[in-house]
mmCIF file of C-alpha atoms in Angstrom:
data_model
loop_
_atom_site.group_PDB
_atom_site.id
_atom_site.type_symbol
_atom_site.label_atom_id
_atom_site.label_comp_id
_atom_site.label_asym_id
_atom_site.label_seq_id
_atom_site.Cartn_x
_atom_site.Cartn_y
_atom_site.Cartn_z
ATOM 1 C CA MET A 868 79.173 182.255 45.657
ATOM 2 C CA ASP A 869 77.477 179.516 47.728
ATOM 3 C CA ASP A 870 75.076 181.947 49.369
ATOM 4 C CA LEU A 871 73.509 182.656 45.874
ATOM 5 C CA PRO A 872 69.919 181.028 45.245
ATOM 6 C CA ILE A 873 71.248 179.622 42.334
ATOM 7 C CA ASN A 874 73.640 177.422 41.618
ATOM 8 C CA LEU A 875 76.005 178.552 38.519
ATOM 9 C CA ALA A 876 78.071 175.328 38.218
ATOM 10 C CA PRO A 877 76.050 173.866 35.062
ATOM 11 C CA LEU A 878 76.364 176.681 33.058
ATOM 12 C CA LEU A 879 80.058 177.843 34.030
ATOM 13 C CA GLU A 880 81.154 174.178 33.233
ATOM 14 C CA ALA A 881 79.310 174.145 29.896
ATOM 15 C CA GLY A 882 80.787 174.594 26.885
ATOM 16 C CA PRO A 883 80.452 178.179 24.827
ATOM 17 C CA ALA A 884 78.117 177.387 22.781
ATOM 18 C CA VAL A 885 75.795 176.656 25.526
ATOM 19 C CA GLN A 886 76.961 179.709 27.551
ATOM 20 C CA ILE A 887 76.682 182.118 24.696
ATOM 21 C CA HIS A 888 73.077 180.726 23.591
ATOM 22 C CA ALA A 889 71.889 180.625 27.402
ATOM 23 C CA LEU A 890 72.929 184.694 27.634
ATOM 24 C CA SER A 891 71.213 185.622 24.178
ATOM 25 C CA ALA A 892 68.252 184.101 25.396
ATOM 26 C CA ILE A 893 68.057 186.027 28.764
ATOM 27 C CA GLY A 894 69.022 189.112 26.634
ATOM 28 C CA ALA A 895 66.414 188.583 24.307
ATOM 29 C CA VAL A 896 63.666 187.822 27.191
ATOM 30 C CA VAL A 897 64.965 191.201 29.174
ATOM 31 C CA VAL A 898 65.114 192.991 25.818
ATOM 32 C CA GLY A 899 61.785 191.828 24.166
ATOM 33 C CA ALA A 900 59.652 192.827 27.214
ATOM 34 C CA VAL A 901 61.410 196.325 27.349
ATOM 35 C CA VAL A 902 60.277 196.669 23.649
ATOM 36 C CA PHE A 903 56.763 195.494 23.970
ATOM 37 C CA GLY A 904 56.387 197.818 26.960
ATOM 38 C CA ARG A 905 57.788 201.097 25.160
ATOM 39 C CA ARG A 906 55.672 203.179 22.627
ATOM 40 C CA LYS A 907 55.756 201.563 19.190
ATOM 41 C CA GLY A 908 56.969 202.868 15.859
ATOM 42 C CA THR A 909 59.912 205.287 17.813
ATOM 43 C CA LYS A 910 63.533 205.350 17.122
ATOM 44 C CA MET A 911 63.967 203.721 20.143
ATOM 45 C CA HIS A 912 61.531 201.092 19.809
ATOM 46 C CA ARG A 913 63.416 200.109 16.291
ATOM 47 C CA LEU A 914 66.805 200.255 17.867
ATOM 48 C CA LEU A 915 65.902 197.710 20.589
ATOM 49 C CA GLY A 916 63.904 195.365 18.428
ATOM 50 C CA ARG A 917 67.290 195.590 16.473
ATOM 51 C CA ILE A 918 68.957 194.485 19.129
ATOM 52 C CA TRP A 919 66.243 191.939 20.340
ATOM 53 C CA VAL A 920 66.447 190.704 16.727
ATOM 54 C CA VAL A 921 70.193 190.110 16.982
ATOM 55 C CA LEU A 922 69.892 188.035 20.650
ATOM 56 C CA MET A 923 67.131 185.970 18.565
ATOM 57 C CA LEU A 924 69.171 185.124 15.773
ATOM 58 C CA VAL A 925 72.604 184.529 18.337
ATOM 59 C CA THR A 926 69.688 182.256 20.317
ATOM 60 C CA ALA A 927 68.374 180.269 17.105
ATOM 61 C CA LEU A 928 71.542 179.656 15.443
ATOM 62 C CA SER A 929 73.839 179.005 18.718
ATOM 63 C CA SER A 930 71.321 176.094 18.969
ATOM 64 C CA PHE A 931 72.490 174.312 16.340
ATOM 65 C CA LEU A 932 75.821 173.892 18.278
ATOM 66 C CA ILE A 933 74.245 172.110 21.085
ATOM 67 C CA SER A 934 73.247 168.533 20.561
ATOM 68 C CA GLU A 935 72.763 167.250 23.972
ATOM 69 C CA PHE A 936 69.452 165.444 22.663
ATOM 70 C CA PRO A 937 70.250 164.296 19.121
ATOM 71 C CA MET A 938 67.527 162.429 17.239
ATOM 72 C CA PHE A 939 68.897 162.886 13.221
ATOM 73 C CA LEU A 940 72.292 164.251 12.373
ATOM 74 C CA GLY A 941 72.859 165.588 15.874
ATOM 75 C CA PHE A 942 70.113 167.292 15.777
ATOM 76 C CA GLY A 943 67.095 167.124 18.001
ATOM 77 C CA PRO A 944 63.212 168.016 17.781
ATOM 78 C CA ILE A 945 64.367 171.797 19.778
ATOM 79 C CA HIS A 946 65.894 172.379 16.508
ATOM 80 C CA ILE A 947 62.810 172.519 14.544
ATOM 81 C CA LEU A 948 61.993 175.607 16.817
ATOM 82 C CA SER A 949 65.020 177.361 15.912
ATOM 83 C CA VAL A 950 64.124 176.943 11.992
ATOM 84 C CA VAL A 951 60.674 178.379 12.605
ATOM 85 C CA THR A 952 61.912 181.121 14.905
ATOM 86 C CA LEU A 953 64.414 181.957 11.828
ATOM 87 C CA ALA A 954 61.491 182.019 9.347
ATOM 88 C CA GLY A 955 59.541 183.817 11.937
ATOM 89 C CA LEU A 956 62.121 186.516 12.560
ATOM 90 C CA TYR A 957 61.991 187.134 8.927
ATOM 91 C CA ARG A 958 58.559 186.886 8.142
ATOM 92 C CA ALA A 959 58.060 189.744 10.876
ATOM 93 C CA ILE A 960 60.883 191.769 9.228
ATOM 94 C CA LYS A 961 59.711 191.561 6.031
ATOM 95 C CA ALA A 962 56.041 192.533 7.507
ATOM 96 C CA ALA A 963 57.238 195.747 9.324
ATOM 97 C CA ARG A 964 59.616 196.834 6.436
ATOM 98 C CA ALA A 965 56.181 196.608 4.160
ATOM 99 C CA GLY A 966 53.862 198.561 6.240
ATOM 100 C CA HIS A 967 52.049 195.721 8.146
ATOM 101 C CA ILE A 968 52.360 196.507 11.082
ATOM 102 C CA GLU A 969 49.693 193.981 12.285
ATOM 103 C CA ALA A 970 51.163 191.507 11.236
ATOM 104 C CA HIS A 971 54.521 192.528 12.248
ATOM 105 C CA ASN A 972 53.071 192.716 16.379
ATOM 106 C CA ARG A 973 51.556 189.316 15.992
ATOM 107 C CA GLY A 974 54.905 187.930 14.468
ATOM 108 C CA MET A 975 56.982 189.344 17.421
ATOM 109 C CA VAL A 976 54.543 188.427 20.024
ATOM 110 C CA MET A 977 54.353 185.188 18.930
ATOM 111 C CA LEU A 978 58.387 184.740 18.573
ATOM 112 C CA TYR A 979 58.640 185.867 22.125
ATOM 113 C CA PHE A 980 56.616 183.469 23.647
ATOM 114 C CA GLN A 981 57.045 180.533 21.174
ATOM 115 C CA ALA A 982 60.810 181.130 21.054
ATOM 116 C CA LEU A 983 61.606 182.132 24.211
ATOM 117 C CA PHE A 984 58.949 181.116 26.995
ATOM 118 C CA LEU A 985 57.878 177.870 25.384
ATOM 119 C CA ALA A 986 61.041 176.678 24.353
ATOM 120 C CA GLY A 987 62.165 177.999 27.703
ATOM 121 C CA ALA A 988 59.998 176.315 29.738
ATOM 122 C CA PHE A 989 61.671 172.654 28.351
ATOM 123 C CA THR A 990 64.907 173.773 29.904
ATOM 124 C CA PHE A 991 63.309 173.347 33.436
ATOM 125 C CA LEU A 992 62.785 170.123 33.039
ATOM 126 C CA PRO A 993 64.728 167.572 35.254
ATOM 127 C CA GLY A 994 67.867 166.667 34.153
ATOM 128 C CA ARG A 995 68.023 170.128 32.062
ATOM 129 C CA ARG A 996 70.893 172.391 32.820
ATOM 130 C CA MET A 997 68.548 175.145 33.900
ATOM 131 C CA HIS A 998 66.646 172.750 36.295
ATOM 132 C CA ALA A 999 70.217 171.818 37.699
ATOM 133 C CA MET A 1000 70.813 175.690 38.298
ATOM 134 C CA PHE A 1001 67.167 176.617 39.570
ATOM 135 C CA LEU A 1002 65.214 174.017 41.015
ATOM 136 C CA ALA A 1003 67.530 171.107 41.818
ATOM 137 C CA GLU A 1004 67.775 171.776 45.243
ATOM 138 C CA LEU A 1005 63.688 172.554 45.897
ATOM 139 C CA SER A 1006 61.656 170.142 47.746
ATOM 140 C CA PRO A 1007 58.829 168.409 45.934
ATOM 141 C CA PHE A 1008 56.631 170.509 47.350
ATOM 142 C CA GLY A 1009 58.929 173.797 46.077
ATOM 143 C CA MET A 1010 58.687 172.293 42.580
ATOM 144 C CA VAL A 1011 55.072 172.278 42.826
ATOM 145 C CA VAL A 1012 54.723 176.077 44.024
ATOM 146 C CA ALA A 1013 57.756 176.895 41.230
ATOM 147 C CA GLY A 1014 55.598 174.964 38.466
ATOM 148 C CA LEU A 1015 52.847 177.137 39.633
ATOM 149 C CA CYS A 1016 54.209 180.414 39.766
ATOM 150 C CA ALA A 1017 55.803 180.231 36.532
ATOM 151 C CA VAL A 1018 52.536 179.087 34.984
ATOM 152 C CA THR A 1019 50.893 181.990 36.598
ATOM 153 C CA LEU A 1020 53.405 184.252 35.249
ATOM 154 C CA ILE A 1021 53.394 183.052 31.908
ATOM 155 C CA SER A 1022 49.805 182.950 31.546
ATOM 156 C CA GLY A 1023 49.783 186.501 32.997
ATOM 157 C CA LEU A 1024 52.199 188.155 30.832
ATOM 158 C CA ALA A 1025 50.495 186.502 27.712
ATOM 159 C CA TRP A 1026 47.615 187.881 28.497
ATOM 160 C CA LEU A 1027 48.823 191.549 28.806
ATOM 161 C CA LEU A 1028 50.619 191.225 25.613
ATOM 162 C CA ILE A 1029 48.266 190.026 23.822
ATOM 163 C CA ALA A 1030 45.342 191.865 25.140
ATOM 164 C CA ASN A 1031 47.108 195.231 25.460
ATOM 165 C CA TYR A 1032 49.367 195.521 22.202
ATOM 166 C CA PRO A 1033 48.238 197.741 19.778
ATOM 167 C CA ARG A 1034 47.128 196.484 16.761
ATOM 168 C CA GLY A 1035 48.493 198.281 13.255
ATOM 169 C CA LYS A 1036 49.372 201.181 14.922
ATOM 170 C CA ARG A 1037 52.389 203.505 14.152
ATOM 171 C CA ALA A 1038 53.919 205.872 16.423
ATOM 172 C CA SER A 1039 54.527 209.462 14.536
#
């Protein structure tokens, strides 16, 4: 494992709640990207969407078992995002079931970016586990380059998804 470009030790040494949380979040990023890239309304879209929702539920719920930066009764500011994520999942699913596909689309796109990319970006701050895994060995210049690449990638993905995501259409 010494020749890997990342240091897996911070994740492997973490407790099961952190490992489950990280793996489900990574899975949600990947499955979500596939769902957004495929035709909407098909059986495959619904199947992958259900898998994504389960991954998001596991990610949000497992966060309540992690209290690395507690501020009140073992909970921190990031747990507010978990509550918002759970509520957002409920609203987006309810919208789809009611046939409000545009609201469903908007809700899922917002969840993808807020709950996965925005919250995920905070995990790369110094002192956090993902920083130790991916960025700790970089020089200050390398950190700046990595940060600029991340901002560019996330901005590009956001623009592509929001600009090109079909509005209110259901595949037959």
